[in-house]
DNA sequence: CTTTGCACCTGTTGGC
DNA sequence: TGCCAACAGGTGCAAA
């Protein structure tokens, strides 16, 4: 589910409500997420104040004085603010009860998400250490992408979705950005000129910003921290639009399988 | 080192 | 209505 815009929507939605709040208790109903949730998480966090809510790629970072909690939403997760007494629904795996009676509640049907505590410098965490630059930062440039693509035969779409190259770009936005840049998703990354990477970098930035503005993309079950869906789905240019007319040239959008992921592209606009 | 494919898990959808 | 296969927003890891 969540790519960068959905995680950022969640971050913005919870930040003002939880910063400065004290965690009174953590209730773990299902510890078997992608990695087991630490059994002593409640002892670790009880009485501690949430100082900041950050994001690195698709990881949400809850900053405390003595460490950081990494929260990943996986494919189907969402994090909502609810009244602490609200009865849990199925797949409501973790609650962070706060000192104002509210609770942060993690719901994740597929359980690909993660909740991990780290006491050390968060940037040194094994899962974060090797990540590529943020797509909305200066470090993500055409020169950088071009250099990373040098001598690589992988499809450009795979490269774009590789978090070690750039974080936050998942299947939906990779498809959208390649359409906007006029690049065929299966083109070998090493066979794309610098000028075309300029277009691609701009397209990635534009589509992510548009999606953040719309509150993310809800295909099935994504909801922000207030329980409302994102509205970017209606602005999708190619994703999920197989056989539908290209919004630019009317050619039927084509579907393709790359790896285990669905790709959508316009055979006329993308080369 | 690069590339490919699997694994993790539940739920929905479409074909027969 | 039931059953089964395919597919879904991610990504670490093993194997080739």
mmCIF file of C-alpha atoms (C1' of nucleotides) in Angstrom:
data_model
loop_
_atom_site.group_PDB
_atom_site.id
_atom_site.type_symbol
_atom_site.label_atom_id
_atom_site.label_comp_id
_atom_site.label_asym_id
_atom_site.label_seq_id
_atom_site.Cartn_x
_atom_site.Cartn_y
_atom_site.Cartn_z
ATOM 1 C CA UNK A 1 0.000 0.000 0.000
ATOM 2 C CA UNK A 2 2.022 2.840 1.206
ATOM 3 C CA UNK A 3 4.669 4.446 -0.890
ATOM 4 C CA UNK A 4 6.338 7.676 0.122
ATOM 5 C CA UNK A 5 3.248 9.920 -0.283
ATOM 6 C CA UNK A 6 1.106 7.658 1.881
ATOM 7 C CA UNK A 7 3.771 7.419 4.583
ATOM 8 C CA UNK A 8 4.301 11.179 4.469
ATOM 9 C CA UNK A 9 0.527 11.730 4.682
ATOM 10 C CA UNK A 10 0.511 9.533 7.773
ATOM 11 C CA UNK A 11 3.509 11.332 9.270
ATOM 12 C CA UNK A 12 1.934 14.742 8.810
ATOM 13 C CA UNK A 13 -1.368 13.482 10.135
ATOM 14 C CA UNK A 14 -0.029 12.171 13.415
ATOM 15 C CA UNK A 15 2.864 14.548 14.153
ATOM 16 C CA UNK A 16 0.998 17.429 15.765
ATOM 17 C CA UNK A 17 -1.136 15.037 17.842
ATOM 18 C CA UNK A 18 1.647 12.913 19.276
ATOM 19 C CA UNK A 19 4.671 15.183 19.635
ATOM 20 C CA UNK A 20 5.107 16.054 23.313
ATOM 21 C CA UNK A 21 2.733 13.262 24.355
ATOM 22 C CA UNK A 22 3.831 10.620 26.827
ATOM 23 C CA UNK A 23 3.340 6.945 25.989
ATOM 24 C CA UNK A 24 1.622 5.309 28.940
ATOM 25 C CA UNK A 25 1.545 1.761 27.626
ATOM 26 C CA UNK A 26 2.017 -0.271 24.456
ATOM 27 C CA UNK A 27 -0.473 -3.019 23.693
ATOM 28 C CA UNK A 28 0.771 -5.657 21.258
ATOM 29 C CA UNK A 29 -1.992 -8.041 20.162
ATOM 30 C CA UNK A 30 -0.057 -9.601 17.306
ATOM 31 C CA UNK A 31 3.745 -9.600 17.526
ATOM 32 C CA UNK A 32 4.289 -11.637 14.357
ATOM 33 C CA UNK A 33 4.848 -8.841 11.871
ATOM 34 C CA UNK A 34 7.647 -8.952 9.313
ATOM 35 C CA UNK A 35 10.002 -9.231 12.276
ATOM 36 C CA UNK A 36 8.769 -10.052 15.773
ATOM 37 C CA UNK A 37 7.776 -7.011 17.807
ATOM 38 C CA UNK A 38 10.055 -6.844 20.873
ATOM 39 C CA UNK A 39 8.242 -8.433 23.837
ATOM 40 C CA UNK A 40 9.506 -5.690 26.168
ATOM 41 C CA UNK A 41 8.410 -2.797 23.928
ATOM 42 C CA UNK A 42 5.918 -1.524 26.494
ATOM 43 C CA UNK A 43 8.597 -1.401 29.214
ATOM 44 C CA UNK A 44 10.921 0.389 26.800
ATOM 45 C CA UNK A 45 8.399 3.115 25.954
ATOM 46 C CA UNK A 46 6.167 3.506 29.031
ATOM 47 C CA UNK A 47 6.549 6.972 30.524
ATOM 48 C CA UNK A 48 8.625 8.254 27.603
ATOM 49 C CA UNK A 49 7.758 11.359 25.586
ATOM 50 C CA UNK A 50 7.515 11.356 21.789
ATOM 51 C CA UNK A 51 9.853 14.154 20.702
ATOM 52 C CA UNK A 52 9.559 13.985 16.924
ATOM 53 C CA UNK A 53 7.950 12.138 14.052
ATOM 54 C CA UNK A 54 10.307 11.730 11.119
ATOM 55 C CA UNK A 55 10.453 9.698 7.966
ATOM 56 C CA UNK A 56 13.249 7.987 6.059
ATOM 57 C CA UNK A 57 11.999 6.495 2.811
ATOM 58 C CA UNK A 58 8.932 4.503 3.815
ATOM 59 C CA UNK A 59 9.978 4.190 7.448
ATOM 60 C CA UNK A 60 8.242 6.352 10.036
ATOM 61 C CA UNK A 61 10.586 7.336 12.847
ATOM 62 C CA UNK A 62 9.169 8.080 16.278
ATOM 63 C CA UNK A 63 11.918 9.878 18.162
ATOM 64 C CA UNK A 64 12.289 9.477 21.940
ATOM 65 C CA UNK A 65 15.017 10.751 24.275
ATOM 66 C CA UNK A 66 16.561 7.285 24.580
ATOM 67 C CA UNK A 67 16.113 5.958 21.028
ATOM 68 C CA UNK A 68 13.900 5.684 17.977
ATOM 69 C CA UNK A 69 10.973 3.509 17.017
ATOM 70 C CA UNK A 70 10.940 2.455 13.367
ATOM 71 C CA UNK A 71 7.475 1.787 11.967
ATOM 72 C CA UNK A 72 7.010 0.399 8.468
ATOM 73 C CA UNK A 73 3.529 0.002 6.998
ATOM 74 C CA UNK A 74 4.468 -2.783 4.604
ATOM 75 C CA UNK A 75 1.957 -3.414 1.856
ATOM 76 C CA UNK A 76 -1.314 -3.018 3.733
ATOM 77 C CA UNK A 77 -0.630 -1.076 6.911
ATOM 78 C CA UNK A 78 -2.046 2.137 8.293
ATOM 79 C CA UNK A 79 -1.524 4.103 11.450
ATOM 80 C CA UNK A 80 -4.470 5.971 12.939
ATOM 81 C CA UNK A 81 -5.211 8.144 15.925
ATOM 82 C CA UNK A 82 -8.171 6.739 17.807
ATOM 83 C CA UNK A 83 -9.752 7.141 21.255
ATOM 84 C CA UNK A 84 -7.745 4.860 23.531
ATOM 85 C CA UNK A 85 -10.865 3.031 24.671
ATOM 86 C CA UNK A 86 -12.074 2.231 21.153
ATOM 87 C CA UNK A 87 -12.492 -1.523 20.756
ATOM 88 C CA UNK A 88 -9.865 -2.995 18.427
ATOM 89 C CA UNK A 89 -10.886 -4.432 15.045
ATOM 90 C CA UNK A 90 -9.292 -7.368 13.265
ATOM 91 C CA UNK A 91 -5.686 -6.723 12.314
ATOM 92 C CA UNK A 92 -5.320 -3.912 14.839
ATOM 93 C CA UNK A 93 -1.973 -5.323 15.942
ATOM 94 C CA UNK A 94 -0.384 -2.594 18.078
ATOM 95 C CA UNK A 95 -1.696 0.317 20.173
ATOM 96 C CA UNK A 96 0.449 3.049 21.651
ATOM 97 C CA UNK A 97 -1.665 4.522 24.445
ATOM 98 C CA UNK A 98 -0.962 8.201 25.031
ATOM 99 C CA UNK A 99 -1.352 10.347 28.134
ATOM 100 C CA UNK A 100 -4.243 12.325 26.643
ATOM 101 C CA UNK A 101 -6.446 9.260 26.270
ATOM 102 C CA UNK A 102 -5.802 8.872 22.561
ATOM 103 C CA UNK A 103 -4.007 5.938 21.003
ATOM 104 C CA UNK A 104 -1.888 5.421 17.914
ATOM 105 C CA UNK A 105 -3.178 2.222 16.359
ATOM 106 C CA UNK A 106 -1.418 0.079 13.760
ATOM 107 C CA UNK A 107 -3.640 -1.988 11.495
ATOM 108 C CA UNK A 108 -1.966 -4.284 8.950
ATOM 109 C CA UNK A 109 -3.884 -7.219 7.431
ATOM 110 C CA UNK A 110 -0.944 -8.735 5.553
ATOM 111 C CA UNK A 111 1.538 -8.171 8.382
ATOM 112 C CA UNK A 112 4.397 -7.144 6.094
ATOM 113 C CA UNK A 113 4.875 -4.109 8.296
ATOM 114 C CA UNK A 114 7.405 -3.732 11.093
ATOM 115 C CA UNK A 115 7.816 -2.131 14.519
ATOM 116 C CA UNK A 116 11.444 -2.023 15.613
ATOM 117 C CA UNK A 117 13.172 -0.274 18.487
ATOM 118 C CA UNK A 118 16.695 1.041 18.204
ATOM 119 C CA UNK A 119 18.632 2.838 20.922
ATOM 120 C CA UNK A 120 21.566 3.811 18.730
ATOM 121 C CA UNK A 121 21.933 6.530 16.091
ATOM 122 C CA UNK A 122 18.973 5.852 13.812
ATOM 123 C CA UNK A 123 20.907 6.488 10.617
ATOM 124 C CA UNK A 124 23.188 3.612 11.527
ATOM 125 C CA UNK A 125 20.376 1.085 11.774
ATOM 126 C CA UNK A 126 21.040 -1.801 9.345
ATOM 127 C CA UNK A 127 17.725 -1.220 7.557
ATOM 128 C CA UNK A 128 18.418 2.491 7.034
ATOM 129 C CA UNK A 129 22.159 2.593 6.630
ATOM 130 C CA UNK A 130 22.346 1.562 2.971
ATOM 131 C CA UNK A 131 19.289 3.450 1.715
ATOM 132 C CA UNK A 132 19.571 5.774 -1.262
ATOM 133 C CA UNK A 133 18.755 9.496 -1.137
ATOM 134 C CA UNK A 134 15.320 10.980 -0.544
ATOM 135 C CA UNK A 135 13.655 11.686 -3.912
ATOM 136 C CA UNK A 136 12.592 15.161 -2.812
ATOM 137 C CA UNK A 137 16.126 16.131 -1.781
ATOM 138 C CA UNK A 138 18.874 17.768 -3.816
ATOM 139 C CA UNK A 139 20.916 14.578 -3.617
ATOM 140 C CA UNK A 140 18.471 12.902 -6.001
ATOM 141 C CA UNK A 141 19.656 14.430 -9.260
ATOM 142 C CA UNK A 142 19.904 13.396 -12.889
ATOM 143 C CA UNK A 143 23.687 13.174 -12.566
ATOM 144 C CA UNK A 144 23.322 10.874 -9.568
ATOM 145 C CA UNK A 145 20.769 8.578 -11.230
ATOM 146 C CA UNK A 146 22.731 8.490 -14.458
ATOM 147 C CA UNK A 147 25.854 7.493 -12.548
ATOM 148 C CA UNK A 148 24.023 4.777 -10.600
ATOM 149 C CA UNK A 149 22.582 3.406 -13.843
ATOM 150 C CA UNK A 150 25.952 3.176 -15.575
ATOM 151 C CA UNK A 151 26.625 -0.344 -16.836
ATOM 152 C CA UNK A 152 23.384 -1.608 -15.329
ATOM 153 C CA UNK A 153 21.216 -3.811 -17.517
ATOM 154 C CA UNK A 154 18.211 -3.851 -15.200
ATOM 155 C CA UNK A 155 14.988 -2.284 -16.402
ATOM 156 C CA UNK A 156 14.730 1.358 -15.440
ATOM 157 C CA UNK A 157 11.535 0.614 -13.513
ATOM 158 C CA UNK A 158 13.354 -1.869 -11.294
ATOM 159 C CA UNK A 159 16.158 0.609 -10.711
ATOM 160 C CA UNK A 160 13.651 3.273 -9.720
ATOM 161 C CA UNK A 161 12.043 0.921 -7.221
ATOM 162 C CA UNK A 162 15.369 -0.088 -5.671
ATOM 163 C CA UNK A 163 15.560 1.607 -2.265
ATOM 164 C CA UNK A 164 19.343 1.409 -2.380
ATOM 165 C CA UNK A 165 19.202 3.758 -5.373
ATOM 166 C CA UNK A 166 16.385 6.065 -4.264
ATOM 167 C CA UNK A 167 13.853 5.566 -1.470
ATOM 168 C CA UNK A 168 10.109 5.904 -1.482
ATOM 169 C CA UNK A 169 9.247 5.118 -5.100
ATOM 170 C CA UNK A 170 7.009 2.050 -5.228
ATOM 171 C CA UNK A 171 5.082 0.360 -7.984
ATOM 172 C CA UNK A 172 2.405 2.989 -8.537
ATOM 173 C CA UNK A 173 4.656 6.030 -8.688
ATOM 174 C CA UNK A 174 7.393 4.282 -10.681
ATOM 175 C CA UNK A 175 4.811 3.612 -13.394
ATOM 176 C CA UNK A 176 3.488 7.148 -13.238
ATOM 177 C CA UNK A 177 6.890 8.824 -13.306
ATOM 178 C CA UNK A 178 8.087 6.778 -16.284
ATOM 179 C CA UNK A 179 4.978 7.749 -18.200
ATOM 180 C CA UNK A 180 5.480 11.411 -17.379
ATOM 181 C CA UNK A 181 9.108 11.182 -18.514
ATOM 182 C CA UNK A 182 8.247 9.282 -21.707
ATOM 183 C CA UNK A 183 10.483 6.336 -20.821
ATOM 184 C CA UNK A 184 9.530 2.702 -21.438
ATOM 185 C CA UNK A 185 9.546 0.786 -18.136
ATOM 186 C CA UNK A 186 11.561 -2.108 -19.577
ATOM 187 C CA UNK A 187 14.350 0.016 -21.044
ATOM 188 C CA UNK A 188 17.797 -0.935 -19.746
ATOM 189 C CA UNK A 189 18.796 1.648 -17.128
ATOM 190 C CA UNK A 190 22.310 1.942 -18.535
ATOM 191 C CA UNK A 191 20.990 2.848 -21.982
ATOM 192 C CA UNK A 192 19.291 6.089 -21.037
ATOM 193 C CA UNK A 193 20.942 9.439 -21.687
ATOM 194 C CA UNK A 194 21.510 12.070 -19.032
ATOM 195 C CA UNK A 195 18.950 14.415 -20.583
ATOM 196 C CA UNK A 196 16.246 11.788 -20.184
ATOM 197 C CA UNK A 197 17.241 11.292 -16.566
ATOM 198 C CA UNK A 198 16.656 15.013 -16.080
ATOM 199 C CA UNK A 199 13.062 14.478 -17.162
ATOM 200 C CA UNK A 200 12.726 11.399 -14.990
ATOM 201 C CA UNK A 201 13.981 13.079 -11.840
ATOM 202 C CA UNK A 202 11.551 15.934 -12.394
ATOM 203 C CA UNK A 203 8.713 13.479 -13.034
ATOM 204 C CA UNK A 204 9.413 11.567 -9.820
ATOM 205 C CA UNK A 205 9.419 14.781 -7.821
ATOM 206 C CA UNK A 206 6.254 16.034 -9.474
ATOM 207 C CA UNK A 207 4.202 12.887 -9.056
ATOM 208 C CA UNK A 208 5.244 12.440 -5.414
ATOM 209 C CA UNK A 209 4.391 16.038 -4.623
ATOM 210 C CA UNK A 210 1.039 15.791 -6.392
ATOM 211 C CA UNK A 211 0.205 12.614 -4.499
ATOM 212 C CA UNK A 212 1.192 14.099 -1.134
ATOM 213 C CA UNK A 213 -1.066 17.065 -1.872
ATOM 214 C CA UNK A 214 -3.931 14.660 -2.601
ATOM 215 C CA UNK A 215 -3.343 12.758 0.639
ATOM 216 C CA UNK A 216 -1.901 9.703 -1.084
ATOM 217 C CA UNK A 217 -3.393 7.001 -3.301
ATOM 218 C CA UNK A 218 -6.096 4.680 -2.009
ATOM 219 C CA UNK A 219 -6.557 1.626 -4.207
ATOM 220 C CA UNK A 220 -8.309 -0.503 -1.648
ATOM 221 C CA UNK A 221 -7.590 0.152 1.952
ATOM 222 C CA UNK A 222 -5.140 2.963 2.568
ATOM 223 C CA UNK A 223 -6.374 5.540 5.039
ATOM 224 C CA UNK A 224 -4.529 8.432 6.625
ATOM 225 C CA UNK A 225 -4.240 9.012 10.359
ATOM 226 C CA UNK A 226 -7.781 10.431 10.442
ATOM 227 C CA UNK A 227 -9.233 7.370 8.725
ATOM 228 C CA UNK A 228 -9.870 9.136 5.422
ATOM 229 C CA UNK A 229 -8.636 7.754 2.086
ATOM 230 C CA UNK A 230 -6.196 9.476 -0.266
ATOM 231 C CA UNK A 231 -7.547 10.987 -3.464
ATOM 232 C CA UNK A 232 -4.680 10.587 -5.921
ATOM 233 C CA UNK A 233 -6.153 7.440 -7.519
ATOM 234 C CA UNK A 234 -8.383 9.559 -9.748
ATOM 235 C CA UNK A 235 -5.329 11.366 -11.110
ATOM 236 C CA UNK A 236 -3.390 8.229 -12.041
ATOM 237 C CA UNK A 237 -2.154 8.445 -15.630
ATOM 238 C CA UNK A 238 -1.343 4.792 -16.320
ATOM 239 C CA UNK A 239 -1.403 2.636 -13.177
ATOM 240 C CA UNK A 240 -4.302 0.184 -13.291
ATOM 241 C CA UNK A 241 -5.500 1.572 -16.629
ATOM 242 C CA UNK A 242 -4.782 -1.372 -18.978
ATOM 243 C CA UNK A 243 -6.696 -0.989 -22.275
ATOM 244 C CA UNK A 244 -7.934 2.465 -21.299
ATOM 245 C CA UNK A 245 -6.979 5.346 -23.608
ATOM 246 C CA UNK A 246 -3.751 7.203 -22.912
ATOM 247 C CA UNK A 247 -4.617 10.623 -21.525
ATOM 248 C CA UNK A 248 -2.123 12.158 -23.963
ATOM 249 C CA UNK A 249 -2.500 10.263 -27.260
ATOM 250 C CA UNK A 250 -5.534 7.967 -26.848
ATOM 251 C CA UNK A 251 -3.518 4.783 -27.532
ATOM 252 C CA UNK A 252 -4.610 1.881 -25.331
ATOM 253 C CA UNK A 253 -2.476 1.605 -22.194
ATOM 254 C CA UNK A 254 -0.587 -1.667 -22.129
ATOM 255 C CA UNK A 255 0.062 -4.004 -19.232
ATOM 256 C CA UNK A 256 3.299 -5.861 -18.649
ATOM 257 C CA UNK A 257 4.760 -8.003 -15.907
ATOM 258 C CA UNK A 258 8.250 -7.148 -14.651
ATOM 259 C CA UNK A 259 9.504 -9.342 -11.881
ATOM 260 C CA UNK A 260 6.345 -10.029 -9.912
ATOM 261 C CA UNK A 261 5.033 -6.513 -10.394
ATOM 262 C CA UNK A 262 2.529 -5.022 -12.814
ATOM 263 C CA UNK A 263 3.731 -2.326 -15.167
ATOM 264 C CA UNK A 264 1.503 -0.037 -17.212
ATOM 265 C CA UNK A 265 2.688 2.159 -20.042
ATOM 266 C CA UNK A 266 1.682 3.910 -23.230
ATOM 267 C CA UNK A 267 3.391 2.216 -26.200
ATOM 268 C CA UNK A 268 3.298 5.447 -28.152
ATOM 269 C CA UNK A 269 4.379 7.980 -25.546
ATOM 270 C CA UNK A 270 7.023 5.841 -23.860
ATOM 271 C CA UNK A 271 10.171 4.618 -25.622
ATOM 272 C "C1'" DC B 1 29.094 -7.545 -7.961
ATOM 273 C "C1'" DT B 2 24.554 -8.012 -10.633
ATOM 274 C "C1'" DT B 3 20.280 -10.138 -11.506
ATOM 275 C "C1'" DT B 4 16.392 -13.011 -10.557
ATOM 276 C "C1'" DG B 5 12.934 -15.088 -7.949
ATOM 277 C "C1'" DC B 6 11.039 -16.364 -3.526
ATOM 278 C "C1'" DA B 7 9.218 -15.644 0.877
ATOM 279 C "C1'" DC B 8 6.392 -13.520 4.304
ATOM 280 C "C1'" DC B 9 0.508 -13.062 4.984
ATOM 281 C "C1'" DT B 10 -4.453 -12.026 4.348
ATOM 282 C "C1'" DG B 11 -8.061 -10.568 1.446
ATOM 283 C "C1'" DT B 12 -10.365 -9.708 -2.950
ATOM 284 C "C1'" DT B 13 -11.568 -10.774 -7.558
ATOM 285 C "C1'" DG B 14 -12.597 -13.384 -11.576
ATOM 286 C "C1'" DG B 15 -13.225 -17.697 -14.105
ATOM 287 C "C1'" DC B 16 -15.331 -22.150 -14.240
ATOM 288 C "C1'" DT C 1 -22.968 -21.106 -4.232
ATOM 289 C "C1'" DG C 2 -18.260 -23.145 -4.078
ATOM 290 C "C1'" DC C 3 -13.560 -23.736 -5.277
ATOM 291 C "C1'" DC C 4 -9.144 -22.414 -7.044
ATOM 292 C "C1'" DA C 5 -5.754 -19.446 -9.088
ATOM 293 C "C1'" DA C 6 -3.997 -14.991 -9.660
ATOM 294 C "C1'" DC C 7 -3.065 -10.749 -7.852
ATOM 295 C "C1'" DA C 8 -2.437 -6.657 -4.430
ATOM 296 C "C1'" DG C 9 0.684 -0.488 -2.227
ATOM 297 C "C1'" DG C 10 7.175 -3.786 0.074
ATOM 298 C "C1'" DT C 11 11.564 -5.531 0.524
ATOM 299 C "C1'" DG C 12 15.131 -8.603 2.631
ATOM 300 C "C1'" DC C 13 17.386 -12.539 1.317
ATOM 301 C "C1'" DA C 14 19.153 -16.659 -1.093
ATOM 302 C "C1'" DA C 15 20.565 -18.552 -5.252
ATOM 303 C "C1'" DA C 16 22.440 -18.369 -9.807
#
